[in-house]
Amino acid sequence: MSHRSNPVRLAHVDELRDPGARGFDPDGLGRDTLFVVRRGSQIRAYRDACPHFFGETQMAWRKDAYLNGDGTRIVCHAHGAQFDIASGECLLGPCLGQRLTPVEIEVTSDGDIVLAAT
Ligand code: FES
């Protein structure tokens, strides 16, 4: 990701359902390249790139569909891999033990989720 001088605001915490996830395209590539997951007080962000299958497959089958039905795990809809929300580790599926690539974010005192300065 390119260097940015100003923090990039992704969303406000209240704009994410709990549990819920949203994809973002901060570099204006026309596709979501990262997603943010909220579950209770946990907020995590990962690259939208499954570690299975060359590590570049986008994970959601439709916009923002990154979680399983009950919102307990991240799912890649290509081949069904399931990932722990907190660690990004694959717990079930073809990339067992591999991890999603974390994206550093910060939550400001106003509740804005921003990309951490690089
Ligand atoms: S590309 Fe994600 S499970 Fe195969």
Coordinates of N, CA and C and ligand atoms in Angstrom, one line a residue:
M1 N 0.8 -1.2 0.0 CA 0.0 0.0 0.0 C 0.9 1.3 0.0
S2 N 0.4 2.3 -0.7 CA 1.3 3.4 -0.9 C 1.3 4.3 0.4
H3 N 2.3 5.1 0.5 CA 2.5 5.9 1.7 C 1.4 7.0 1.6
R4 N 0.9 7.3 2.7 CA -0.1 8.4 2.8 C 0.2 9.3 3.9
S5 N 0.1 10.6 3.7 CA 0.5 11.6 4.7 C -0.7 11.8 5.7
N6 N -1.9 11.7 5.2 CA -3.1 11.9 6.1 C -3.7 10.5 6.4
P7 N -4.2 10.4 7.6 CA -4.9 9.1 7.9 C -6.1 9.0 7.0
V8 N -6.3 7.8 6.5 CA -7.5 7.5 5.7 C -8.6 6.9 6.6
R9 N -9.7 7.7 6.6 CA -10.8 7.3 7.3 C -11.6 6.2 6.6
L10 N -11.9 5.1 7.2 CA -12.7 4.1 6.5 C -14.2 4.2 6.9
A11 N -14.5 4.3 8.1 CA -15.9 4.3 8.5 C -15.9 4.7 10.0
H12 N -17.1 4.9 10.5 CA -17.3 5.1 11.9 C -17.7 3.7 12.5
V13 N -17.3 3.4 13.7 CA -17.6 2.1 14.3 C -19.1 1.8 14.2
D14 N -20.0 2.9 14.4 CA -21.4 2.7 14.4 C -22.0 2.3 13.0
E15 N -21.2 2.5 12.0 CA -21.6 2.1 10.7 C -21.4 0.6 10.4
L16 N -20.8 -0.1 11.3 CA -20.6 -1.5 11.2 C -21.6 -2.2 12.1
R17 N -22.2 -3.2 11.5 CA -23.1 -4.0 12.4 C -22.2 -4.8 13.3
D18 N -22.9 -5.3 14.4 CA -22.2 -6.1 15.4 C -22.9 -7.4 15.6
P19 N -22.4 -8.6 15.1 CA -21.2 -8.7 14.3 C -21.5 -8.3 12.9
G20 N -20.4 -7.8 12.2 CA -20.6 -7.4 10.8 C -19.2 -7.1 10.2
A21 N -19.3 -6.9 8.9 CA -18.0 -6.6 8.2 C -18.3 -5.7 7.0
R22 N -17.3 -5.0 6.6 CA -17.4 -4.1 5.4 C -16.1 -4.1 4.6
G23 N -16.3 -4.1 3.3 CA -15.1 -4.1 2.5 C -14.8 -2.6 2.1
F24 N -13.5 -2.3 1.8 CA -13.1 -0.9 1.5 C -12.1 -1.0 0.3
D25 N -12.1 0.1 -0.4 CA -11.2 0.3 -1.6 C -10.5 1.6 -1.4
P26 N -9.6 1.6 -0.4 CA -8.9 2.9 -0.1 C -8.0 3.5 -1.3
D27 N -7.6 2.6 -2.1 CA -6.7 3.0 -3.2 C -7.5 3.3 -4.5
G28 N -8.8 3.2 -4.5 CA -9.6 3.5 -5.7 C -9.4 2.6 -6.8
L29 N -9.2 1.3 -6.5 CA -8.9 0.3 -7.6 C -10.2 -0.3 -8.2
G30 N -11.4 0.1 -7.7 CA -12.6 -0.4 -8.2 C -13.0 -1.8 -7.7
R31 N -12.3 -2.2 -6.6 CA -12.6 -3.5 -5.9 C -12.2 -3.3 -4.5
D32 N -12.8 -4.0 -3.6 CA -12.4 -3.9 -2.2 C -11.1 -4.7 -2.0
T33 N -10.2 -4.0 -1.4 CA -8.9 -4.7 -1.2 C -8.6 -5.0 0.3
L34 N -9.5 -4.5 1.2 CA -9.4 -4.8 2.6 C -10.8 -4.8 3.2
F35 N -10.9 -5.5 4.3 CA -12.2 -5.4 5.0 C -12.0 -5.3 6.5
V36 N -13.0 -4.7 7.1 CA -13.0 -4.5 8.6 C -14.1 -5.3 9.2
V37 N -13.8 -6.0 10.3 CA -14.7 -6.9 10.9 C -15.0 -6.3 12.3
R38 N -16.2 -6.3 12.7 CA -16.6 -5.9 14.1 C -17.3 -7.0 14.8
R39 N -16.8 -7.4 16.0 CA -17.6 -8.3 16.8 C -17.4 -7.9 18.2
G40 N -18.5 -7.4 18.8 CA -18.4 -6.8 20.1 C -17.4 -5.6 20.1
S41 N -16.4 -5.7 21.0 CA -15.5 -4.6 21.1 C -14.3 -4.8 20.2
Q42 N -14.2 -6.0 19.6 CA -13.1 -6.3 18.6 C -13.4 -5.7 17.3
I43 N -12.3 -4.9 16.8 CA -12.4 -4.4 15.5 C -11.1 -4.9 14.8
R44 N -11.2 -5.6 13.7 CA -10.0 -6.1 13.0 C -10.1 -5.8 11.5
A45 N -9.0 -5.7 10.9 CA -9.0 -5.4 9.4 C -8.0 -6.4 8.8
Y46 N -8.3 -6.9 7.6 CA -7.5 -7.8 6.9 C -7.5 -7.5 5.4
R47 N -6.5 -7.9 4.7 CA -6.6 -7.8 3.2 C -7.6 -8.7 2.7
D48 N -8.3 -8.3 1.7 CA -9.4 -9.1 1.1 C -8.7 -10.0 0.1
A49 N -7.9 -11.0 0.6 CA -7.1 -11.9 -0.2 C -6.9 -13.2 0.6
C50 N -7.6 -14.2 0.1 CA -7.5 -15.5 0.8 C -6.2 -16.1 0.7
P51 N -5.6 -16.7 1.8 CA -4.3 -17.3 1.7 C -4.3 -18.6 0.8
H52 N -5.5 -19.2 0.6 CA -5.6 -20.3 -0.2 C -5.5 -19.8 -1.7
F53 N -5.0 -20.7 -2.6 CA -5.1 -20.4 -4.0 C -4.4 -19.1 -4.4
F54 N -3.1 -19.2 -4.3 CA -2.2 -18.1 -4.7 C -2.3 -16.8 -3.9
G55 N -3.2 -16.9 -2.8 CA -3.2 -15.7 -1.9 C -3.8 -14.4 -2.4
E56 N -4.5 -14.5 -3.5 CA -5.1 -13.3 -4.1 C -6.6 -13.3 -4.3
T57 N -7.2 -14.4 -4.0 CA -8.7 -14.5 -4.3 C -9.5 -13.6 -3.3
Q58 N -10.4 -12.8 -3.9 CA -11.3 -12.0 -3.1 C -12.3 -13.0 -2.4
M59 N -12.7 -12.6 -1.2 CA -13.3 -13.5 -0.3 C -14.8 -13.5 -0.2
A60 N -15.4 -12.3 -0.5 CA -16.9 -12.2 -0.3 C -17.6 -12.6 -1.6
W61 N -18.7 -13.2 -1.5 CA -19.5 -13.6 -2.7 C -20.4 -12.4 -3.2
R62 N -20.7 -11.5 -2.3 CA -21.3 -10.3 -2.6 C -20.8 -9.2 -1.7
K63 N -21.0 -7.9 -2.0 CA -20.5 -6.8 -1.2 C -20.6 -7.1 0.3
D64 N -19.6 -7.0 1.0 CA -19.5 -7.1 2.5 C -19.9 -8.4 3.1
A65 N -20.0 -9.5 2.3 CA -20.4 -10.8 2.8 C -19.1 -11.6 3.2
Y66 N -18.5 -11.2 4.3 CA -17.3 -11.7 4.8 C -17.4 -12.7 5.9
L67 N -18.6 -12.8 6.5 CA -18.8 -13.6 7.7 C -19.7 -14.8 7.5
N68 N -19.6 -15.7 8.3 CA -20.6 -16.9 8.3 C -21.9 -16.4 8.8
G69 N -22.9 -17.3 8.8 CA -24.3 -16.9 9.1 C -24.5 -16.3 10.5
D70 N -23.8 -16.9 11.5 CA -24.0 -16.3 12.8 C -22.9 -15.3 13.2
G71 N -22.1 -14.9 12.3 CA -21.1 -13.9 12.5 C -20.0 -14.2 13.5
T72 N -19.7 -15.5 13.6 CA -18.6 -16.0 14.5 C -17.3 -16.1 13.8
R73 N -17.3 -16.3 12.4 CA -16.1 -16.5 11.7 C -16.1 -15.8 10.4
I74 N -14.9 -15.4 9.9 CA -14.7 -14.9 8.6 C -14.7 -16.1 7.6
V75 N -15.4 -16.0 6.5 CA -15.5 -17.1 5.5 C -15.0 -16.6 4.2
C76 N -14.2 -17.5 3.5 CA -13.9 -17.2 2.1 C -14.9 -18.1 1.3
H77 N -15.7 -17.4 0.5 CA -16.8 -18.1 -0.2 C -16.3 -18.9 -1.5
A78 N -15.0 -18.7 -1.8 CA -14.5 -19.5 -3.0 C -14.5 -21.0 -2.7
H79 N -13.9 -21.4 -1.6 CA -13.9 -22.8 -1.2 C -14.2 -23.0 0.2
G80 N -14.8 -22.1 0.9 CA -15.4 -22.3 2.2 C -14.4 -22.2 3.4
A81 N -13.2 -21.8 3.2 CA -12.3 -21.7 4.4 C -12.9 -20.7 5.4
Q82 N -12.7 -21.1 6.7 CA -13.2 -20.3 7.8 C -12.0 -19.8 8.6
F83 N -12.1 -18.6 9.1 CA -11.0 -17.9 9.8 C -11.5 -17.3 11.1
D84 N -10.6 -17.4 12.1 CA -10.8 -16.7 13.4 C -10.8 -15.2 13.2
I85 N -11.8 -14.6 13.8 CA -11.9 -13.1 13.6 C -10.8 -12.4 14.3
A86 N -10.4 -12.8 15.4 CA -9.4 -12.1 16.2 C -8.0 -12.3 15.6
S87 N -7.6 -13.5 15.1 CA -6.3 -13.7 14.7 C -6.1 -13.9 13.2
G88 N -7.2 -14.1 12.5 CA -7.1 -14.3 11.0 C -6.6 -15.7 10.7
E89 N -6.5 -16.6 11.6 CA -6.0 -17.9 11.4 C -7.1 -18.8 10.7
C90 N -6.8 -19.6 9.7 CA -7.7 -20.5 9.1 C -7.9 -21.7 10.1
L91 N -9.2 -21.8 10.5 CA -9.6 -22.9 11.4 C -10.2 -24.1 10.7
L92 N -10.7 -23.9 9.5 CA -11.3 -25.0 8.8 C -11.2 -24.7 7.3
G93 N -10.9 -25.7 6.6 CA -10.9 -25.6 5.1 C -9.5 -25.8 4.5
P94 N -9.3 -25.5 3.3 CA -8.1 -25.9 2.5 C -6.8 -25.1 2.9
C95 N -6.9 -24.1 3.7 CA -5.7 -23.4 4.0 C -5.5 -23.4 5.5
L96 N -5.9 -24.5 6.1 CA -5.8 -24.7 7.6 C -4.4 -24.3 8.1
G97 N -4.4 -23.4 9.2 CA -3.2 -23.0 9.8 C -2.6 -21.8 9.1
Q98 N -3.0 -21.4 7.9 CA -2.5 -20.2 7.3 C -3.3 -19.0 7.9
R99 N -2.8 -17.8 7.6 CA -3.5 -16.6 8.1 C -3.8 -15.6 7.1
L100 N -4.9 -14.9 7.3 CA -5.2 -13.7 6.6 C -4.1 -12.6 6.9
T101 N -3.9 -11.7 6.0 CA -2.9 -10.7 6.2 C -3.5 -9.5 6.9
P102 N -3.1 -9.2 8.2 CA -3.7 -8.1 8.9 C -3.4 -6.7 8.3
V103 N -4.3 -5.8 8.4 CA -4.1 -4.4 8.0 C -4.2 -3.6 9.3
E104 N -3.2 -2.8 9.5 CA -3.2 -2.0 10.8 C -4.2 -0.8 10.7
I105 N -5.1 -0.8 11.7 CA -6.1 0.3 11.8 C -6.0 0.8 13.2
E106 N -6.6 2.0 13.3 CA -6.8 2.6 14.7 C -8.2 3.1 14.8
V107 N -8.7 3.1 16.0 CA -10.0 3.6 16.3 C -9.8 4.9 17.1
T108 N -10.2 6.1 16.5 CA -10.0 7.3 17.2 C -10.9 7.5 18.4
S109 N -10.7 8.5 19.2 CA -11.6 8.7 20.3 C -13.0 9.1 19.9
D110 N -13.1 9.5 18.6 CA -14.5 9.8 18.1 C -15.2 8.6 17.5
G111 N -14.4 7.5 17.5 CA -15.0 6.2 17.0 C -14.8 6.0 15.5
D112 N -13.9 6.9 14.9 CA -13.6 6.7 13.5 C -12.6 5.6 13.3
I113 N -12.8 4.7 12.4 CA -11.8 3.7 12.0 C -10.9 4.2 10.9
V114 N -9.6 4.3 11.2 CA -8.7 4.9 10.2 C -7.6 3.9 10.0
L115 N -7.0 4.0 8.8 CA -5.8 3.2 8.5 C -4.6 3.8 9.3
A116 N -3.9 2.9 9.9 CA -2.7 3.4 10.7 C -1.7 4.0 9.7
A117 N -1.0 5.0 10.1 CA 0.0 5.6 9.3 C 1.0 4.6 8.9
T118 N 1.5 4.6 7.6 CA 2.5 3.7 7.2 C 3.8 4.4 7.0
Ligands
FES1 S1 -9.5 -19.2 -2.3 FE1 -10.4 -19.0 -0.3 S2 -10.8 -21.0 0.3 FE2 -10.0 -21.2 -1.7

